[in-house]
CSV table of C-alpha atoms in Angstrom, one decimal:
chain,number,residue,atom,x,y,z
A,1,MET,CA,84.8,45.8,120.8
A,2,ARG,CA,81.2,46.4,121.7
A,3,ARG,CA,80.0,45.6,118.2
A,4,LYS,CA,81.9,42.3,118.4
A,5,GLY,CA,80.3,41.5,121.8
A,6,LEU,CA,83.6,41.7,123.6
A,7,TRP,CA,82.9,44.7,125.8
A,8,PRO,CA,79.8,45.2,128.0
A,9,VAL,CA,77.3,47.8,126.7
A,10,SER,CA,77.1,49.4,130.1
A,11,GLY,CA,80.9,49.8,130.5
A,12,SER,CA,82.2,53.2,129.9
A,13,ALA,CA,85.5,52.9,127.9
A,14,LEU,CA,87.7,55.9,127.1
A,15,PHE,CA,89.9,55.5,124.1
A,16,VAL,CA,92.7,58.0,123.6
A,17,ALA,CA,94.4,58.5,120.3
A,18,VAL,CA,98.1,57.7,120.4
A,19,ASP,CA,100.6,59.6,118.3
A,20,GLU,CA,103.8,57.6,118.1
A,21,ASP,CA,105.9,60.7,117.5
A,22,ALA,CA,104.4,62.4,120.6
A,23,ALA,CA,105.0,59.2,122.6
A,24,GLY,CA,108.6,59.8,122.0
A,25,ARG,CA,109.9,56.3,121.4
A,26,SER,CA,113.5,56.9,122.5
A,27,GLN,CA,115.2,53.9,121.0
A,28,PRO,CA,114.3,51.8,118.0
A,29,LEU,CA,113.0,48.3,118.7
A,30,ALA,CA,115.4,45.5,118.9
A,31,PRO,CA,115.2,43.1,116.0
A,32,GLY,CA,112.6,40.5,116.6
A,33,SER,CA,110.9,42.4,119.5
A,34,VAL,CA,107.2,43.0,119.5
A,35,PRO,CA,105.9,46.5,120.2
A,36,MET,CA,104.0,46.8,123.5
A,37,ILE,CA,100.9,48.7,124.5
A,38,GLU,CA,100.0,49.9,128.0
A,39,ILE,CA,96.4,50.3,129.2
A,40,LEU,CA,95.3,52.0,132.4
A,41,LEU,CA,92.2,50.4,133.7
A,42,ARG,CA,89.4,52.1,135.7
A,43,ASN,CA,90.5,50.4,138.9
A,44,GLY,CA,94.0,51.9,138.5
A,45,ARG,CA,95.8,48.8,137.3
A,46,HIS,CA,98.1,48.9,134.3
A,47,VAL,CA,98.1,46.3,131.6
A,48,ARG,CA,101.1,45.8,129.3
A,49,CYS,CA,100.7,43.4,126.4
A,50,ALA,CA,102.0,42.9,122.9
A,51,GLU,CA,100.6,45.2,120.3
A,52,THR,CA,99.6,42.1,118.4
A,53,ILE,CA,97.1,40.7,121.0
A,54,ASP,CA,93.8,39.8,119.5
A,55,ASP,CA,90.6,41.6,120.5
A,56,ARG,CA,89.0,38.6,122.2
A,57,SER,CA,92.1,37.9,124.4
A,58,LEU,CA,92.4,41.6,125.3
A,59,ALA,CA,88.8,41.9,126.3
A,60,ARG,CA,89.0,38.8,128.4
A,61,LEU,CA,92.1,40.0,130.1
A,62,ILE,CA,90.6,43.4,130.9
A,63,ARG,CA,87.4,41.7,132.3
A,64,VAL,CA,89.4,39.5,134.5
A,65,LEU,CA,91.6,42.3,135.8
A,66,GLU,CA,88.7,44.6,136.5
A,67,ALA,CA,86.8,41.9,138.4
A,68,VAL,CA,89.6,41.2,140.8
């Protein structure tokens, strides 16, 4: 995201690898449903959004939620 100019250079982001098997998805997704991701922000807020969210929208959402 930094390379695309969507994340501030001074911000310290922590990315954690996710192993779907380890996450233990207990039930298969319903037909037509979109997989969701959950992000814990530095200020303690949680963001849940569709896995298909584009980089620019996600970066904007994170900036707004961290600024409030």
